Short mmCIF file of C-alpha atoms in Angstrom, two decimals:
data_model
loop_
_atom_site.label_atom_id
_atom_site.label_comp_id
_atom_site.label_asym_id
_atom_site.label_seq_id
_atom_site.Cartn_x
_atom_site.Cartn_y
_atom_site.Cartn_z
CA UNK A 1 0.00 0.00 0.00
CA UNK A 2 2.88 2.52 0.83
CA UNK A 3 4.61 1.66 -2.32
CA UNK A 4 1.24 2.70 -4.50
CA UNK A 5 0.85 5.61 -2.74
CA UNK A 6 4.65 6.92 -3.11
CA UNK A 7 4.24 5.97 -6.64
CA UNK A 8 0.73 7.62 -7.08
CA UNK A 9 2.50 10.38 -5.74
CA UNK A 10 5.26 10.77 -8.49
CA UNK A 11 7.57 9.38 -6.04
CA UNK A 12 7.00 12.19 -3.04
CA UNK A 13 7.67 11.00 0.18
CA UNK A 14 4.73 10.75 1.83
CA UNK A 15 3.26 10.50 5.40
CA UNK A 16 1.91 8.13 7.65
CA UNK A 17 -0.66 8.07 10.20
CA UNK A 18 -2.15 4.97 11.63
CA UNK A 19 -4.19 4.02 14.75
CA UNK A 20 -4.11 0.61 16.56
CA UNK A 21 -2.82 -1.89 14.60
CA UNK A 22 -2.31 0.59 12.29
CA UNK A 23 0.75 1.52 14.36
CA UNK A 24 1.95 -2.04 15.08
CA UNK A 25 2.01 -2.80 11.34
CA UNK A 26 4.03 0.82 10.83
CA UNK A 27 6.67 0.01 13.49
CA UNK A 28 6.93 -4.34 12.47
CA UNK A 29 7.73 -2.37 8.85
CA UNK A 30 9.79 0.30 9.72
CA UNK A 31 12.02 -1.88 12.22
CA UNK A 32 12.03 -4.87 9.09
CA UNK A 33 12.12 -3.23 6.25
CA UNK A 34 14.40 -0.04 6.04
CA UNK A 35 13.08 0.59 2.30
CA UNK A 36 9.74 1.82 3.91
CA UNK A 37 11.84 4.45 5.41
CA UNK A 38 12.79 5.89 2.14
CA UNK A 39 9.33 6.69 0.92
CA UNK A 40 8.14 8.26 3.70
CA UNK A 41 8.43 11.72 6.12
CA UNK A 42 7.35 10.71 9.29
CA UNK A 43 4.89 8.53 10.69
CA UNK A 44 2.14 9.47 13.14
CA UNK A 45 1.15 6.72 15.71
CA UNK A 46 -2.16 7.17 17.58
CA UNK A 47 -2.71 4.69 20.45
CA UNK A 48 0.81 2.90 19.35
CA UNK A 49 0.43 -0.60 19.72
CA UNK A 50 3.81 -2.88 20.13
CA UNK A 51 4.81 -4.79 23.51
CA UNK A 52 1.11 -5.98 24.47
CA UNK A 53 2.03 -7.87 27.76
CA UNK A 54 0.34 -4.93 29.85
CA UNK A 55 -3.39 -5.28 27.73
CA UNK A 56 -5.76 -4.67 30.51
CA UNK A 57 -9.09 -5.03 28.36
CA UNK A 58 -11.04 -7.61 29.77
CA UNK A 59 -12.64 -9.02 26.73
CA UNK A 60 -9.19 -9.59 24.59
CA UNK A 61 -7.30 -10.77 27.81
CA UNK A 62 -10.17 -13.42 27.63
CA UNK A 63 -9.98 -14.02 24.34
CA UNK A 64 -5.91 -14.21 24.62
CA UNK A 65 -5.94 -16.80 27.72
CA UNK A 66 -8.62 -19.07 26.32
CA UNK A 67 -7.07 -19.73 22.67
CA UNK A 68 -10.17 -18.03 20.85
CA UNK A 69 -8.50 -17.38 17.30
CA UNK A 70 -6.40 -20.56 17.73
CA UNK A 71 -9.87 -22.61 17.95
CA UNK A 72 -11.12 -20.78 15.12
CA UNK A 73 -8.01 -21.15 13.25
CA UNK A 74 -8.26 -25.12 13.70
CA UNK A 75 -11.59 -24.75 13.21
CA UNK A 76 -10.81 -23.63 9.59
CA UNK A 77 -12.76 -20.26 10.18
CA UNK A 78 -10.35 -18.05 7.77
CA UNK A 79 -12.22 -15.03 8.69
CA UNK A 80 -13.61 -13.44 12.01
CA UNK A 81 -16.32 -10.88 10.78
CA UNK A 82 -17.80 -8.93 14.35
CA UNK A 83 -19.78 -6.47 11.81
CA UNK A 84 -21.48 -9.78 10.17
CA UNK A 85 -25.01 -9.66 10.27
CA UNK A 86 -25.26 -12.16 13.15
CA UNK A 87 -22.60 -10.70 15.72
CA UNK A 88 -23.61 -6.84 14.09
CA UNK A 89 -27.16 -7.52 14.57
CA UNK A 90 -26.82 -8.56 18.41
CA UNK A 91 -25.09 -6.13 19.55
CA UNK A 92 -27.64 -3.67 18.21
CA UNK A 93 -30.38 -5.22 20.00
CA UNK A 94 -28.29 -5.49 22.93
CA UNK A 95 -27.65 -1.64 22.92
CA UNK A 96 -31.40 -1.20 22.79
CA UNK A 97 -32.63 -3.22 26.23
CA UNK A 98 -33.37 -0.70 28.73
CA UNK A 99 -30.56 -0.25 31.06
CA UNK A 100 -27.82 -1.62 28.29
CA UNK A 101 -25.40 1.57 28.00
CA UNK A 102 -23.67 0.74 25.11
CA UNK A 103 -21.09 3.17 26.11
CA UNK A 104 -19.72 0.93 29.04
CA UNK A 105 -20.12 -1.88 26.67
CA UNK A 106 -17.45 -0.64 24.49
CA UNK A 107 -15.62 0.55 27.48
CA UNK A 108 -14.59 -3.00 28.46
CA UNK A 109 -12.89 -3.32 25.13
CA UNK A 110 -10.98 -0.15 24.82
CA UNK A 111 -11.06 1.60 27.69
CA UNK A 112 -13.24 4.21 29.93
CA UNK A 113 -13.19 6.91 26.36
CA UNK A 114 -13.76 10.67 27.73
CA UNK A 115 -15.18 11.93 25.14
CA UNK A 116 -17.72 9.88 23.24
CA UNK A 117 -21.39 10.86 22.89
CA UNK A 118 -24.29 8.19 21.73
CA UNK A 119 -24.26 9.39 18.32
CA UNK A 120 -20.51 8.52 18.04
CA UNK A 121 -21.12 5.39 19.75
CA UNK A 122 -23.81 4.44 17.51
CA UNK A 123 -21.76 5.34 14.27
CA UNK A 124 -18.70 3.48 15.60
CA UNK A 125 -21.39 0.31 16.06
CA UNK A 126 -22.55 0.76 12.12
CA UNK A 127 -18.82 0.44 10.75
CA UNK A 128 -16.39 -1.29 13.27
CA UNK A 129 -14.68 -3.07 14.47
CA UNK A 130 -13.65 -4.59 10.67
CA UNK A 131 -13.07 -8.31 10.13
CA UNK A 132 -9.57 -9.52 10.70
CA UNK A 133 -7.98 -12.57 9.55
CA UNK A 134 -8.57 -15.34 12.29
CA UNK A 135 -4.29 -16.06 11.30
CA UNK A 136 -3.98 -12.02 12.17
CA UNK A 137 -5.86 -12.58 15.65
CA UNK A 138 -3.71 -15.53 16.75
CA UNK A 139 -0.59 -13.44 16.10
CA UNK A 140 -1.63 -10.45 18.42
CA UNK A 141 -2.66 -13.54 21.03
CA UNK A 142 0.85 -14.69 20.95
CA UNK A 143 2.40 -11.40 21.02
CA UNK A 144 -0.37 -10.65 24.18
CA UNK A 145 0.67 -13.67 25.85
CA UNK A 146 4.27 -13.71 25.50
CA UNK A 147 4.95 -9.93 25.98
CA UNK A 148 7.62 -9.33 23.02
CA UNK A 149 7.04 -7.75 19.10
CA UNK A 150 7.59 -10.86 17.09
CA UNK A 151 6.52 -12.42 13.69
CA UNK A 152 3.56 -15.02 13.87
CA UNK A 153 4.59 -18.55 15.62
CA UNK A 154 3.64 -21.09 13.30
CA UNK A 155 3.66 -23.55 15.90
CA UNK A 156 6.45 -25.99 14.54
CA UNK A 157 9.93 -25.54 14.42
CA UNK A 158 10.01 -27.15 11.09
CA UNK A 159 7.41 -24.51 9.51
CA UNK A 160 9.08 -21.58 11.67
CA UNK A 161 12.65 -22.56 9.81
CA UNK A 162 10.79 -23.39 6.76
CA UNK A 163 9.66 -19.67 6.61
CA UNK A 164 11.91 -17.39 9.04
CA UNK A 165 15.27 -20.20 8.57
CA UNK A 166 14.99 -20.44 13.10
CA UNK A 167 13.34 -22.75 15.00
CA UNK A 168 11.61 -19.84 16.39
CA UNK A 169 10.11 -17.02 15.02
CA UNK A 170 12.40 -13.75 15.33
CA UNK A 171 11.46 -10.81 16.81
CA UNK A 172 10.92 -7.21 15.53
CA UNK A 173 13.55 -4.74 16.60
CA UNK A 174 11.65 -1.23 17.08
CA UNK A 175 15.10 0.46 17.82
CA UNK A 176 16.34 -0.55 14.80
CA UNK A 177 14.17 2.26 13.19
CA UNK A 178 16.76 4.89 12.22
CA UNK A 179 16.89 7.59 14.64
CA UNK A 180 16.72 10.38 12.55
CA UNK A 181 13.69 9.42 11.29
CA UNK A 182 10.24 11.66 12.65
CA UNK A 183 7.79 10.14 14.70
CA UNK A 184 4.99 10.99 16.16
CA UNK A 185 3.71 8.83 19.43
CA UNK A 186 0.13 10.11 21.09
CA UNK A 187 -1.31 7.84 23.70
CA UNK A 188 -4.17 7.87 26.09
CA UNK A 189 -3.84 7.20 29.90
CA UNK A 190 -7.34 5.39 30.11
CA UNK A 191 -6.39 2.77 27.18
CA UNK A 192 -6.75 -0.64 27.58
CA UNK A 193 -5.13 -1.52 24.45
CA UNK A 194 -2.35 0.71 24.45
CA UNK A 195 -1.38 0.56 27.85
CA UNK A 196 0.20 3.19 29.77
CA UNK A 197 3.28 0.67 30.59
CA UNK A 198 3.68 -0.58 27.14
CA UNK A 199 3.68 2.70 25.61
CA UNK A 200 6.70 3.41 27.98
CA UNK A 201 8.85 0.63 26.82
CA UNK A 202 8.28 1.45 23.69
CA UNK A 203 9.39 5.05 24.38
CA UNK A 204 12.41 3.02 25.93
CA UNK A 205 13.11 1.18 23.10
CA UNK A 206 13.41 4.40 20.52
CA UNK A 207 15.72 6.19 23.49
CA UNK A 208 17.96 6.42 20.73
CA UNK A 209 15.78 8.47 18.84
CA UNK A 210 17.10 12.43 17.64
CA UNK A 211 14.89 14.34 20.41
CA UNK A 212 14.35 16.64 17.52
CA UNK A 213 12.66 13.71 15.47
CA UNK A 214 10.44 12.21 18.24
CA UNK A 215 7.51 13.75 19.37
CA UNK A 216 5.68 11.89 22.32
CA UNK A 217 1.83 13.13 23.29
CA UNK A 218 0.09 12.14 26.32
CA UNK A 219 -3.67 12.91 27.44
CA UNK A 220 -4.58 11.34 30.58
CA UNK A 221 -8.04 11.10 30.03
CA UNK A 222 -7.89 9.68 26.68
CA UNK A 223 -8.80 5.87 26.22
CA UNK A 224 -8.46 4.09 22.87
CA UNK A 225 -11.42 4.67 20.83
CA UNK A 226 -11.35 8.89 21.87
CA UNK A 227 -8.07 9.13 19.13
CA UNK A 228 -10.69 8.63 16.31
CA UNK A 229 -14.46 9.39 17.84
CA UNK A 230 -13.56 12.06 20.29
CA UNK A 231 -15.55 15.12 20.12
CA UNK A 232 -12.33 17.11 20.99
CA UNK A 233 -9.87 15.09 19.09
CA UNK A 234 -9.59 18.09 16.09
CA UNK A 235 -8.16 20.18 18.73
CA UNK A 236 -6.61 18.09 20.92
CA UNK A 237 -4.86 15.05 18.38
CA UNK A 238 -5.31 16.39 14.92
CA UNK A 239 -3.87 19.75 15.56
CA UNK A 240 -0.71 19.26 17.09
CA UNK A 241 -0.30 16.12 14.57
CA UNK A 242 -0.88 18.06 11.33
CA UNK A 243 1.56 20.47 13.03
CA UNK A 244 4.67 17.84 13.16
CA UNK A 245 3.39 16.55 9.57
CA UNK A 246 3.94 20.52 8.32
CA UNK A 247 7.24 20.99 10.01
CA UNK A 248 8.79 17.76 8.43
CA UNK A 249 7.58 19.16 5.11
CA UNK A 250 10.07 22.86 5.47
#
């Protein structure tokens, strides 16, 4: 995708912002792959996830501890669909019932948000979460339970040396991400996803980092889902972000 937008671009560098997994995907590339790092001008990373170990949401510590995507893995269930009409479909009834606050409801998944109103809620309900390969689940399970950024565990030594040449699969090294390249690192202190303590080793791990070229954000009272549905995220997030994106452009 990065490589079809730099060359949609006539070959500007370009930058990147992702959220979530959108982050973890940035910094697996960025640490792997040094090419990425020629194409681009910074990356922006909103709720960065990497080390997971500290993941204090209830429902995906469940999910984690009980070998959900591994079951539907083996299961041969290629892909896990919450906005399907079934699991879509429930959880709009469910957010009907008198009582149901669907607010709290998605607060056990990402955290007590600030700044959410019903409206937002209900939008968030008609488009996400998006499917995910089951194979894409079962990676951020391992990664969850074993506390370290590393490619997906195939399970067998001979299919880990079969694809990675090891016995086990290696890990990603976020501080090999040059130093003098920008980032941009905004997390919330209510997240349940990105936790507080894995945000900080991560911050640990690009130490290295030009203090000129890293840019770290914190908002107490932000949880995980307030970076994109926040009433106040314009001021707050977008603001000071399109800021750093303007002063790598000079």
């Amino acid at each position: 995708m990065l490589q079809y937008a730099y060359d949609q671009s006539g070959q500007q560098k370009v930058h990147y912002v992702g959220h979530s997994l959108g982050t973890l995907i940035a910094l697996a590339a960025l640490s792997d792959q040094q090419q990425h790092v020629s194409m681009l001008r910074s990356a922006g990373l909103l709720s960065p996830i990497a080390f997971l170990n500290k993941v204090s949401s209830p429902l995906t510590l469940a999910a984690a501890d009980v070998f959900l995507a591994e079951a539907l893995y083996w299961l041969g269930i290629d892909e896990f669909d919450p906005t399907g009409t079934a699991v879509h479909g429930l959880l709009t009834d469910i957010c009907k019932l008198p009582g149901v606050n669907c607010y709290d409801l998605m607060s056990s998944f990402t955290g007590d948000n600030c700044c959410l109103d019903n409206s937002s809620v209900q939008t968030f309900l008609a488009h996400e979460p998006q499917a995910s390969s089951t194979k894409n689940m079962v990676h951020l399970a391992q990664m969850i339970r074993r506390g370290i950024i590393a490619k997906y565990d195939y399970g067998d030594a001979s299919d880990n040396i079969k694809y990675y040449g090891q016995a086990t699969p290696p890990a990603y090294n976020v501080s090999a991400i040059p130093d003098g390249f920008p980032l941009f690192l905004s997390s919330g202190g209510r997240d349940s996803l990105s936790d507080v303590q894995d945000v900080r080793r991560l911050e640990q791990a690009l130490k290295s980092h030009d203090s000129d070229t890293l840019t770290v954000q914190y908002l107490a009272d932000y949880a995980h889902a307030d970076f994109v549905l926040a009433g106040n995220a314009k001021e707050r997030v977008y603001g000071p972000l399109m800021a750093f994106f303007r002063l790598q452009d000079k």
